[in-house]
Amino acid sequence: MNANMELMPDETSNIASEQLISAFREMLRSRLVDSKAIVLYKQNKCHFQIGCAGHEAVQVAIAHAMRPKQDWAYPYYRDMAFVSAFGMSNRELFLSILNKAKDPNSGGRQMPMHYGSKELNIVNQSSPTGTQYLQAVGAAFALKRSGSDNVVYVSSGEGTTSQGDWHEALNWAARDKLPVVFVVQDNKYAISVHVSEQTAGGSVAKISQGYENLEVYEVNGLSYTESFQTAQSAIERARAGEGPSVIVADVIRLQSHSISDNHLKYRTEEDIAAEQASDPIELFKAYLLDRDILSSDELESISAEIKKEVDADAHWAEEEADPAPESYDHHVYVDPNPASAVVERSIRKGDSVFPVDAINRALREEMARDEGILVFGQDVAGGKGGVFSATAGLTDTFGADRCFNSPLAESSIVGSAIGMATLGLRPVVEIQFGDYIWTAMMQIRNELALMNYRSNGSFTCPVIVRVAVGGYIHGAVYHSQNIEATFSHFPGIHVVLASNARDAKGLLKTAIRGKDPVLVLEHKGLYRQVYAKCDIGDEEDLIPIGKAAVVREGSAATIVTWGALVQKSLVAADILAKEGVEVEVIDIRSMSPLDIETILSSVRKTNRLLIAQEDVLFMGFASEVAAQVSEQAFEYLDAPIKRVGGAFTPIPHAPILEKQVLPQNEDVVHALRELLNY
């Protein structure tokens, strides 16, 4: 970019001098805080730095075009100038840079430059690239639904637009004309990969074209005035309900990607020197001097004043307390013991229904109770009501604004739900099959499960993700997967799986009323099984998350199981009972949290343990149960712990092959006999 390029068209010269001076101060403040972070890193007081040098003009311009504490922001890790101009103080920045306990961004839980502020409506950000797009779409959806004219800002570098979430977000935002402004700060390098290698045609603006209701702007991001004018247009358009915009800002990166990168490995010294001549702060100084807005002495005085403030604030932050070591596990969950909040009642005689109808009843009752509950996903609306009809009739009863179809994109479903929940809605989303949840893995593992923790409890995200799992339906490789072991491994999200209608209804209702995200697994093979049909109680019959159920009492051995294997375990226990052997059967109902105490209490009584799961036996959830029992009740065991589960193979379609792979009644009986005969 040419250092002598025209900074501002004449028509923008009516920006007040006070605003221009404020812009200069904000640009310089972020540059000096950034530089101080590098010094602190070299002093081994800070352990990471990623700079915004070269990006300051467009970031400050956009912040000045917005309404702090009213509009919402999803910045990325290079957005220090934006968050500064949006209201974050030097002290707050240094608390983050130095990982101090009072850091409002994350309380020391995240690397520096991962911004978040409840007070400023800056939603706490993570490191994965592109996950913020869909969350911003969800936030914009919530604002539009509330009738607000506030807008959402979301930003990234140009490389991040290679993520599929970019186009998913543009599609949803354009489809619903949402008030979101996407800002791409194009410095030409995604770490070391040039935009010419990264993007078709080398233009993010071109690949973003073609979406109905979406406006695309290209702007000189080194110019505060041009950037401010463009930002005003995009934001005013969003406030007026005219839809989303993309602003592609041409900027430069004056530092390496981060403190751990060296751009001399992939850039020439001549290229770097040429960009130094286009430093937006130096260009803006020249602009202010040329228009007699500030003199050289005034510019030097402001610079000295801000440097003194930055040094003093850095020293202040150094003296602040580090996080307490014992706080390491705070805010993993809002409610780490959800079972304590729910009393399981003895159900009075009521309607006996199938599990799929119990799920529908739960959704109806909760949607009637709370207008903030939204149900969406692929095919869930209208007459279809989902591929298993679990949401049938909800659109007719509650309207198309509360039960609606999403695009066919699992990342979009979960990502947008995160944004909605962050702004106070209660989304209950459906992923059609566990087999297809994997495209939402980034949003679930790195965003949904970690929002509360990484924000130090500032932002909660109680999204409910319903997903059909399991086999025994001749669903073959891609409609039979069991996923409980994978997702139970992730701190920050609860995982439940019911084996009957009563638990299906009660667990879902408890999840919806809770404070944490919950993955509600629904076994499709049980949806319409007669043996899973039972009385479901009334609107206040809830099932505690994290509390197992002893579904059959006995003294000779314990079977711990869940999902489709509960019935098979009961059948096995009945067969043994005819031989005079009473076996206890425990339905854990919840994998995370796991009610290990109920299991241990049973094992201490029966002295033998069989764990029955449908999933592949190797690395399955049964292994975790076995490990905990071995550690905590080894002295009570009269035989080795035994497991039964699926073969280490995908699920075939042919019924005769499926039967060989999935555990059958006789497999449980055989394993139980071996355990008893040891």
XYZ file of C-alpha atoms in Angstrom:
678
model
C 0.000 0.000 0.000
C 1.369 3.461 -0.908
C 2.317 5.642 2.059
C 1.202 8.739 0.149
C -2.252 7.408 -0.686
C -5.230 9.714 -0.068
C -6.467 8.980 3.443
C -9.957 10.397 3.275
C -12.342 11.557 0.551
C -13.377 15.184 0.885
C -16.956 14.301 1.776
C -15.840 12.778 5.083
C -14.014 15.878 6.270
C -17.011 16.905 8.360
C -15.996 14.510 11.167
C -15.607 16.613 14.279
C -12.086 17.446 15.387
C -12.837 16.072 18.845
C -13.682 12.673 17.356
C -10.523 12.658 15.244
C -8.378 13.474 18.268
C -10.150 10.748 20.241
C -9.432 8.330 17.396
C -5.746 9.193 17.448
C -5.586 8.705 21.216
C -7.285 5.298 20.990
C -5.072 4.127 18.135
C -1.938 5.198 19.979
C -3.132 3.760 23.298
C -3.592 0.288 21.860
C -0.219 0.472 20.075
C 1.560 1.381 23.299
C -0.230 -1.280 25.343
C 0.699 -3.773 22.638
C 4.344 -2.667 22.759
C 4.365 -2.866 26.544
C 3.076 -6.447 26.338
C 6.141 -7.337 24.276
C 8.388 -5.826 26.953
C 6.575 -7.786 29.657
C 6.981 -10.943 27.575
C 10.740 -10.383 27.340
C 10.773 -9.912 31.113
C 9.005 -13.286 31.503
C 6.021 -11.590 33.137
C 3.687 -12.196 30.196
C 3.580 -15.497 28.316
C 1.903 -14.623 25.023
C 1.356 -11.646 22.759
C -0.446 -11.196 19.463
C -0.452 -7.674 18.114
C -2.858 -5.325 16.378
C -0.167 -3.016 14.977
C -1.330 -1.933 11.527
C -4.986 -2.699 12.232
C -5.745 0.182 14.597
C -7.494 2.626 12.256
C -10.337 0.412 11.088
C -10.842 -1.079 14.543
C -11.183 2.285 16.274
C -13.392 3.601 13.461
C -15.854 0.749 13.826
C -15.943 1.087 17.610
C -16.739 4.783 17.196
C -19.619 3.952 14.853
C -21.200 1.636 17.413
C -23.014 2.083 20.737
C -20.854 0.738 23.579
C -22.776 -1.228 26.227
C -25.763 -1.484 23.877
C -24.414 -3.113 20.727
C -22.669 -6.476 20.973
C -19.186 -7.464 19.871
C -17.463 -10.712 18.911
C -13.873 -9.538 18.351
C -10.918 -11.735 17.516
C -7.503 -11.924 19.111
C -6.042 -9.048 17.048
C -8.762 -6.604 18.125
C -7.085 -4.712 20.974
C -7.733 -1.312 19.380
C -11.402 -2.146 18.935
C -11.982 -3.301 22.514
C -10.020 -0.283 23.815
C -12.146 2.160 21.852
C -15.254 0.205 22.851
C -14.503 0.862 26.516
C -11.820 -1.496 27.845
C -9.266 0.288 30.015
C -5.499 -0.095 30.071
C -5.728 -1.725 33.472
C -8.218 -4.297 32.246
C -5.979 -5.066 29.273
C -2.928 -5.509 31.492
C -4.823 -7.709 33.935
C -5.405 -10.001 30.956
C -1.864 -9.714 29.633
C -0.495 -10.686 33.059
C -3.158 -13.375 33.806
C -4.369 -11.745 37.000
C -7.306 -12.869 39.129
C -9.334 -9.709 38.521
C -8.958 -9.881 34.747
C -12.505 -9.234 33.424
C -11.681 -11.077 30.193
C -11.060 -14.530 31.656
C -9.604 -14.347 35.165
C -6.384 -15.928 33.923
C -8.118 -18.818 32.178
C -7.198 -17.801 28.646
C -4.135 -16.529 26.833
C -3.863 -12.731 26.619
C -5.647 -10.926 23.795
C -8.724 -13.158 24.075
C -11.233 -10.484 24.896
C -14.484 -10.518 26.807
C -16.416 -8.134 29.017
C -19.898 -8.667 30.388
C -20.193 -4.951 31.136
C -19.278 -3.939 27.571
C -21.258 -6.685 25.760
C -18.017 -8.157 24.425
C -18.638 -11.900 24.328
C -15.599 -13.810 25.517
C -13.634 -15.175 22.602
C -11.663 -18.357 22.017
C -8.683 -19.314 19.864
C -10.350 -21.419 17.124
C -10.750 -19.411 13.949
C -14.232 -18.736 12.676
C -16.360 -20.087 15.506
C -17.362 -16.533 16.400
C -19.219 -15.981 13.117
C -22.165 -18.230 13.872
C -22.381 -17.128 17.480
C -22.652 -13.544 16.273
C -25.462 -14.631 13.957
C -27.270 -16.172 16.937
C -26.798 -12.984 18.942
C -28.156 -10.911 16.061
C -31.121 -13.285 15.839
C -31.840 -12.657 19.532
C -31.634 -8.892 19.077
C -33.971 -8.908 16.086
C -36.432 -11.150 17.902
C -36.508 -8.751 20.866
C -37.298 -5.778 18.609
C -34.038 -4.035 19.488
C -32.192 -1.904 16.948
C -28.818 -2.842 18.425
C -26.301 -4.523 16.143
C -23.588 -7.164 16.400
C -19.976 -6.731 15.302
C -17.891 -9.799 14.494
C -14.369 -9.757 13.137
C -11.569 -11.954 11.877
C -8.594 -12.005 9.596
C -8.906 -12.910 5.931
C -7.545 -16.432 6.425
C -10.394 -17.353 8.726
C -12.888 -16.906 5.894
C -11.576 -20.205 4.534
C -13.541 -21.886 7.317
C -16.912 -23.290 6.345
C -18.508 -21.386 9.215
C -17.916 -18.183 7.234
C -20.331 -19.122 4.485
C -22.740 -20.799 6.900
C -22.901 -17.546 8.867
C -23.381 -15.375 5.779
C -26.147 -17.660 4.575
C -28.116 -17.612 7.848
C -27.607 -13.889 8.432
C -28.675 -13.059 4.887
C -31.628 -15.458 4.978
C -33.084 -13.734 8.048
C -31.764 -10.181 7.341
C -30.005 -10.136 10.706
C -28.342 -7.016 12.168
C -24.763 -8.253 12.067
C -21.693 -6.613 10.555
C -18.874 -8.955 9.553
C -15.488 -7.218 9.477
C -12.574 -8.952 7.777
C -9.220 -7.345 8.492
C -7.206 -8.398 5.473
C -3.494 -8.079 6.233
C -2.692 -10.619 3.476
C -1.204 -13.246 5.791
C -2.877 -16.134 7.643
C 0.188 -16.633 9.846
C 2.543 -17.353 6.926
C 0.102 -18.200 4.124
C -0.512 -15.345 1.714
C -4.066 -14.533 0.674
C -3.196 -15.462 -2.904
C -2.671 -19.050 -1.713
C -5.511 -18.969 0.799
C -8.480 -17.564 -1.137
C -9.763 -18.105 -4.663
C -8.893 -14.969 -6.597
C -7.225 -13.517 -3.524
C -10.353 -11.560 -2.637
C -12.589 -12.161 0.355
C -15.012 -9.571 -1.019
C -15.515 -11.588 -4.198
C -16.098 -14.935 -2.485
C -18.642 -13.273 -0.172
C -20.850 -12.011 -3.003
C -24.121 -13.546 -4.099
C -26.058 -13.764 -0.842
C -29.454 -12.086 -0.998
C -29.807 -9.170 1.484
C -26.021 -9.000 2.087
C -24.041 -5.852 1.332
C -20.279 -6.138 0.765
C -17.933 -3.178 1.268
C -14.225 -2.865 0.537
C -12.370 -0.174 2.428
C -8.900 1.192 3.034
C -8.511 0.000 6.599
C -5.471 2.237 7.161
C -7.757 5.255 6.997
C -9.787 6.065 10.098
C -12.063 8.441 8.204
C -12.834 6.123 5.294
C -13.332 3.218 7.685
C -15.649 5.259 9.903
C -17.780 6.308 6.959
C -18.082 2.703 5.758
C -18.818 1.410 9.244
C -21.553 4.014 9.674
C -23.216 2.875 6.448
C -23.124 -0.817 7.376
C -24.279 -0.255 10.951
C -27.087 2.126 9.996
C -28.230 -0.436 7.445
C -28.294 -3.123 10.123
C -30.189 -0.897 12.581
C -32.801 -0.181 9.929
C -33.477 -3.897 9.499
C -32.031 -4.022 5.988
C -29.723 -6.954 6.713
C -26.097 -7.884 7.285
C -22.952 -6.458 5.760
C -19.403 -7.575 5.137
C -16.622 -5.000 5.432
C -13.317 -6.152 3.980
C -10.667 -3.779 5.301
C -7.289 -3.600 3.577
C -4.749 -3.378 6.418
C -1.139 -4.319 7.171
C 0.448 -6.481 9.834
C 3.431 -4.628 11.261
C 4.509 -7.461 13.550
C 4.909 -11.190 13.213
C 1.710 -13.179 13.605
C 2.409 -13.538 17.325
C 5.322 -13.345 19.720
C 6.166 -16.975 18.930
C 6.280 -16.356 15.168
C 9.039 -14.836 13.051
C 7.746 -13.330 9.822
C 11.277 -13.071 8.415
C 10.945 -16.789 7.693
C 8.334 -16.125 5.019
C 8.498 -12.399 4.183
C 11.293 -10.326 2.672
C 12.880 -7.450 4.565
C 11.915 -5.154 1.679
C 8.244 -6.136 1.989
C 8.247 -5.532 5.733
C 10.010 -2.163 5.347
C 7.512 -1.041 2.725
C 4.617 -1.768 5.069
C 6.296 0.140 7.894
C 6.028 3.212 5.680
C 2.244 2.767 5.685
C 1.847 2.670 9.463
C -1.743 3.922 10.036
C -0.746 5.871 13.146
C 1.958 7.784 11.270
C -0.436 8.385 8.386
C -3.063 9.684 10.786
C -0.545 11.992 12.451
C 0.203 13.478 9.038
C -3.518 13.850 8.360
C -4.076 15.703 11.647
C -1.075 17.965 11.010
C -2.099 18.754 7.413
C -5.545 19.891 8.579
C -4.246 21.853 11.569
C -6.238 19.686 13.952
C -3.169 19.053 16.114
C 0.314 20.542 16.085
C 3.564 18.597 16.328
C 3.957 19.683 19.942
C 0.419 18.550 20.753
C 0.988 15.175 19.108
C 4.180 14.689 21.116
C 2.447 15.776 24.306
C -0.413 13.317 23.784
C 2.060 10.527 23.025
C 4.061 11.229 26.179
C 0.901 11.421 28.276
C -0.456 8.112 27.002
C 2.911 6.361 27.376
C 3.111 7.505 30.977
C -0.414 6.198 31.642
C 0.351 2.873 29.983
C 3.532 2.355 32.005
C 1.748 3.263 35.240
C -1.178 0.949 34.488
C 1.166 -1.911 33.630
C 2.984 -1.420 36.942
C -0.347 -1.350 38.786
C -1.422 -4.607 37.151
C 1.882 -6.292 38.025
C 1.100 -5.743 41.694
C -2.360 -7.295 41.474
C -3.009 -10.797 42.793
C -2.631 -13.923 40.696
C -5.540 -16.380 40.581
C -5.842 -18.562 43.677
C -4.554 -22.091 42.902
C -7.683 -23.651 44.362
C -9.839 -21.752 41.843
C -8.621 -23.938 38.974
C -11.947 -25.780 38.697
C -14.271 -22.852 39.329
C -16.821 -22.118 36.589
C -16.439 -25.394 34.723
C -20.174 -25.625 35.338
C -22.620 -23.077 36.632
C -24.142 -25.896 38.678
C -21.593 -28.689 39.220
C -24.115 -30.756 41.183
C -27.389 -30.442 39.247
C -28.981 -33.442 40.996
C -29.185 -31.478 44.247
C -31.677 -29.042 42.706
C -34.265 -31.647 41.675
C -36.357 -34.022 43.748
C -37.519 -37.106 41.890
C -41.136 -37.789 42.800
C -43.015 -41.049 42.782
C -45.142 -40.724 39.675
C -48.833 -40.917 40.145
C -50.842 -42.854 37.603
C -51.002 -40.820 34.448
C -50.565 -41.060 30.706
C -48.533 -44.020 29.501
C -46.730 -42.956 26.334
C -43.817 -43.885 24.112
C -40.489 -42.066 24.681
C -40.827 -40.020 21.481
C -44.226 -38.746 22.618
C -42.841 -38.048 26.093
C -40.157 -35.867 24.502
C -42.812 -33.981 22.564
C -44.794 -33.515 25.780
C -41.719 -32.182 27.584
C -41.082 -29.629 24.846
C -44.717 -28.525 24.844
C -44.804 -28.080 28.611
C -41.555 -26.149 28.730
C -42.370 -23.937 25.736
C -45.680 -23.045 27.371
C -43.857 -22.250 30.599
C -41.086 -20.097 29.098
C -41.479 -17.946 25.971
C -37.695 -17.746 25.646
C -37.466 -21.406 24.649
C -36.884 -21.894 20.931
C -36.815 -25.241 19.131
C -34.948 -25.461 15.856
C -32.924 -27.780 13.671
C -33.228 -29.519 10.326
C -36.801 -30.623 9.478
C -38.191 -29.929 12.970
C -40.898 -27.465 11.929
C -44.351 -27.784 10.429
C -45.971 -31.093 9.619
C -42.702 -33.023 9.516
C -41.779 -32.428 13.162
C -38.346 -33.982 12.767
C -37.435 -37.278 11.129
C -38.836 -39.104 14.175
C -41.768 -36.689 14.726
C -40.473 -35.678 18.148
C -41.334 -32.016 17.459
C -44.591 -32.649 15.605
C -47.194 -29.930 16.123
C -44.920 -27.471 17.926
C -44.945 -24.971 15.081
C -48.747 -25.034 14.917
C -49.021 -24.543 18.675
C -46.287 -22.007 19.339
C -45.697 -20.359 15.990
C -43.012 -20.378 13.321
C -40.892 -17.953 15.327
C -40.444 -20.493 18.143
C -40.200 -23.802 16.269
C -38.481 -23.428 12.930
C -36.155 -25.087 10.458
C -32.483 -24.250 10.311
C -30.184 -24.654 7.336
C -28.814 -28.181 6.923
C -25.596 -27.359 8.779
C -24.869 -28.765 12.222
C -22.227 -26.153 13.025
C -24.782 -23.454 12.196
C -27.362 -25.052 14.463
C -25.107 -25.225 17.514
C -23.102 -22.057 16.836
C -26.165 -19.857 16.421
C -27.724 -21.435 19.510
C -24.667 -20.420 21.525
C -25.139 -16.805 20.447
C -28.849 -16.904 21.276
C -28.246 -18.399 24.714
C -25.525 -15.876 25.489
C -28.126 -13.143 25.022
C -30.689 -14.854 27.243
C -32.759 -17.118 25.004
C -33.124 -20.837 25.763
C -32.533 -22.729 22.512
C -33.315 -26.445 22.338
C -31.764 -27.650 19.101
C -31.996 -30.955 17.310
C -29.193 -32.758 15.513
C -30.931 -35.451 13.466
C -28.436 -38.240 14.089
C -25.422 -38.643 16.336
C -23.600 -39.770 13.224
C -23.768 -36.218 11.828
C -22.927 -34.250 14.951
C -19.249 -34.161 14.094
C -19.439 -31.050 11.905
C -20.614 -29.254 15.055
C -17.762 -30.641 17.165
C -15.780 -27.394 17.191
C -18.811 -25.443 18.388
C -19.658 -28.036 21.049
C -16.202 -28.858 22.405
C -14.408 -25.511 22.115
C -17.313 -23.111 22.482
C -20.422 -24.500 24.150
C -18.607 -26.531 26.799
C -16.065 -23.811 27.601
C -17.952 -20.507 27.469
C -18.626 -20.345 31.204
C -15.110 -21.429 32.172
C -13.166 -19.266 29.760
C -15.168 -16.168 30.720
C -14.586 -16.816 34.424
C -18.317 -17.212 34.920
C -19.285 -13.992 33.130
C -21.153 -15.659 30.265
C -23.343 -18.732 30.566
C -24.579 -20.771 27.666
C -27.401 -23.193 28.633
C -28.001 -24.687 25.193
C -29.778 -28.036 24.980
C -28.666 -30.264 22.101
C -31.041 -33.163 21.389
C -29.619 -35.918 19.217
C -30.832 -39.372 18.183
C -28.275 -42.124 18.731
C -27.870 -45.884 18.733
C -28.559 -48.931 16.636
C -30.922 -51.923 16.542
C -32.898 -50.222 13.738
C -30.931 -51.542 10.718
C -29.563 -48.038 10.280
C -26.137 -49.194 9.092
C -22.865 -47.318 9.436
C -24.230 -43.772 9.379
C -27.417 -44.050 11.410
C -26.339 -46.208 14.350
C -23.492 -44.493 16.171
C -23.209 -44.187 19.940
C -21.422 -41.040 21.049
C -21.730 -40.894 24.839
C -18.108 -41.836 25.576
C -16.733 -39.106 23.309
C -18.827 -36.261 24.679
C -18.641 -37.316 28.327
C -14.903 -36.644 28.077
C -15.497 -32.890 27.714
C -15.653 -30.768 30.890
C -18.401 -28.150 30.870
C -21.251 -30.088 29.284
C -23.662 -32.584 30.838
C -24.553 -35.786 28.952
C -27.741 -37.774 29.592
C -29.432 -40.798 27.987
C -32.869 -42.112 28.986
C -34.037 -45.718 28.646
C -37.781 -45.088 29.052
C -40.480 -42.476 28.494
C -40.548 -41.177 32.051
C -36.821 -40.493 32.124
C -36.856 -39.089 28.587
C -39.408 -36.477 29.593
C -38.008 -35.729 33.036
C -34.366 -35.446 31.992
C -35.203 -33.143 29.078
C -37.306 -30.871 31.275
C -34.564 -30.715 33.905
C -31.988 -29.927 31.244
C -34.105 -27.094 29.848
C -34.577 -25.577 33.290
C -30.899 -25.921 34.189
C -28.016 -23.498 33.968
C -25.522 -25.517 31.934
C -25.361 -26.921 28.397
C -26.694 -30.463 28.110
C -26.326 -33.052 25.380
C -29.575 -35.017 25.526
C -29.046 -38.350 23.801
C -32.237 -40.051 22.617
C -32.033 -43.688 21.583
C -33.936 -43.940 18.346
C -34.406 -47.680 18.846
C -36.387 -46.901 22.008
C -38.564 -44.117 20.595
C -41.511 -46.444 19.986
C -40.626 -49.583 21.928
C -43.513 -50.957 23.980
C -41.229 -51.871 26.889
C -39.982 -48.254 27.039
C -43.537 -46.945 27.309
C -44.628 -45.829 30.793
C -46.413 -43.198 32.868
C -44.727 -39.814 32.600
C -46.379 -37.713 35.301
C -47.275 -34.048 35.111
C -45.539 -30.739 34.375
C -43.464 -30.813 37.550
C -42.211 -34.385 37.370
C -38.477 -33.959 36.784
C -35.576 -36.411 36.754
C -32.331 -35.209 38.366
C -29.287 -35.036 36.120
C -26.470 -36.972 37.763
C -28.625 -39.445 39.686
C -28.726 -43.121 38.683
C -31.805 -45.314 39.115
C -31.778 -48.777 40.675
C -34.305 -50.365 38.316
C -34.041 -53.844 39.821
C -32.727 -54.785 43.238
C -30.566 -57.828 43.897
C -27.653 -59.154 45.889
C -25.722 -61.615 43.707
C -24.205 -59.150 41.206
C -24.613 -55.641 39.841
C -25.220 -54.713 36.226
C -24.491 -51.072 35.408
C -25.970 -50.029 32.099
C -27.788 -47.338 30.099
C -29.839 -46.748 26.968
C -30.919 -49.817 24.981
C -28.933 -52.189 27.199
C -31.143 -51.467 30.221
C -33.934 -53.655 28.874
C -31.498 -56.378 27.814
C -29.971 -56.323 31.297
C -33.414 -56.637 32.895
C -34.179 -59.590 30.646
C -30.907 -61.224 31.688
C -31.657 -60.576 35.353
C -35.112 -62.130 34.984
C -33.581 -65.259 33.430
C -31.158 -65.606 36.346
C -33.920 -64.925 38.840
C -35.725 -68.061 37.632
C -32.611 -69.919 38.728
C -32.717 -68.317 42.177
C -30.061 -65.661 41.503
C -31.086 -62.046 42.159
C -29.139 -59.457 40.153
C -29.247 -55.695 40.737
C -29.601 -53.484 37.655
C -28.607 -49.813 37.676
C -29.578 -47.421 34.874
C -27.072 -44.596 35.190
C -29.238 -42.219 33.043
C -26.462 -39.616 33.169
C -22.885 -40.063 32.017
C -21.736 -36.621 33.013
C -22.073 -36.149 35.885
C -21.870 -39.846 36.775
C -23.558 -41.049 39.966
C -20.650 -43.213 41.061
C -21.893 -43.407 44.644
C -24.996 -45.408 43.702
C -22.777 -47.778 41.725
C -20.263 -48.160 44.556
C -23.006 -48.751 47.091
C -24.387 -51.578 44.970
C -20.973 -53.153 44.355
C -20.202 -53.108 48.070
C -23.398 -55.113 48.538
C -23.164 -57.568 45.619
C -19.351 -57.828 45.237
C -19.558 -58.435 41.488
C -19.918 -55.994 38.592
C -20.936 -56.333 34.952
C -21.073 -53.202 32.801
C -23.239 -53.452 29.683
C -23.022 -50.922 26.870
C -24.153 -50.856 23.255
C -21.164 -48.917 21.983
C -17.920 -50.452 20.771
C -16.377 -52.030 23.849
C -12.881 -50.659 23.254
C -12.512 -47.201 24.867
C -16.223 -47.094 25.685
C -17.879 -45.472 28.679
C -17.894 -48.844 30.470
C -14.131 -48.494 30.804
C -14.551 -45.335 32.876
C -17.069 -46.982 35.182
C -14.765 -49.983 35.599
C -11.773 -47.778 36.379
C -13.599 -45.795 39.047
C -14.973 -48.913 40.725
C -11.522 -50.536 40.655
C -9.996 -47.492 42.323
C -12.687 -46.984 44.954
C -14.114 -50.439 45.714
C -11.456 -52.972 44.756
C -11.491 -54.619 48.164
C -15.210 -55.396 47.793
C -14.862 -57.278 44.502
C -15.003 -61.075 44.491
C -14.392 -61.296 40.749
C -12.805 -59.183 38.031
C -15.079 -56.506 36.603
C -16.633 -57.721 33.382
C -17.876 -55.736 30.400
C -20.146 -56.511 27.479
C -20.505 -54.263 24.431
C -20.403 -53.922 20.688
C -17.807 -55.440 18.393
C -14.927 -53.255 17.272
C -16.437 -52.630 13.863
C -18.830 -50.174 12.204
C -22.514 -51.141 12.251
C -23.522 -53.061 9.097
C -26.940 -52.765 7.498
C -27.958 -56.376 6.940
C -29.946 -57.533 10.010
C -27.956 -60.753 10.307
C -24.708 -58.770 10.412
C -26.047 -56.063 12.714
C -27.051 -58.745 15.205
C -23.497 -60.040 15.282
C -22.078 -56.608 16.025
C -24.503 -55.232 18.613
C -24.895 -56.905 22.033
C -27.978 -59.116 22.332
C -29.901 -60.509 25.310
C -27.924 -63.722 25.199
C -24.632 -61.812 25.295
C -25.610 -60.166 28.572
C -26.795 -63.485 29.992
C -23.547 -65.187 28.973
C -21.395 -62.438 30.484
C -23.452 -62.500 33.669
C -23.042 -66.279 34.030
C -19.285 -65.974 33.564
C -19.155 -63.307 36.246
C -21.208 -65.362 38.694
C -19.197 -68.505 38.033
C -15.796 -66.933 38.589
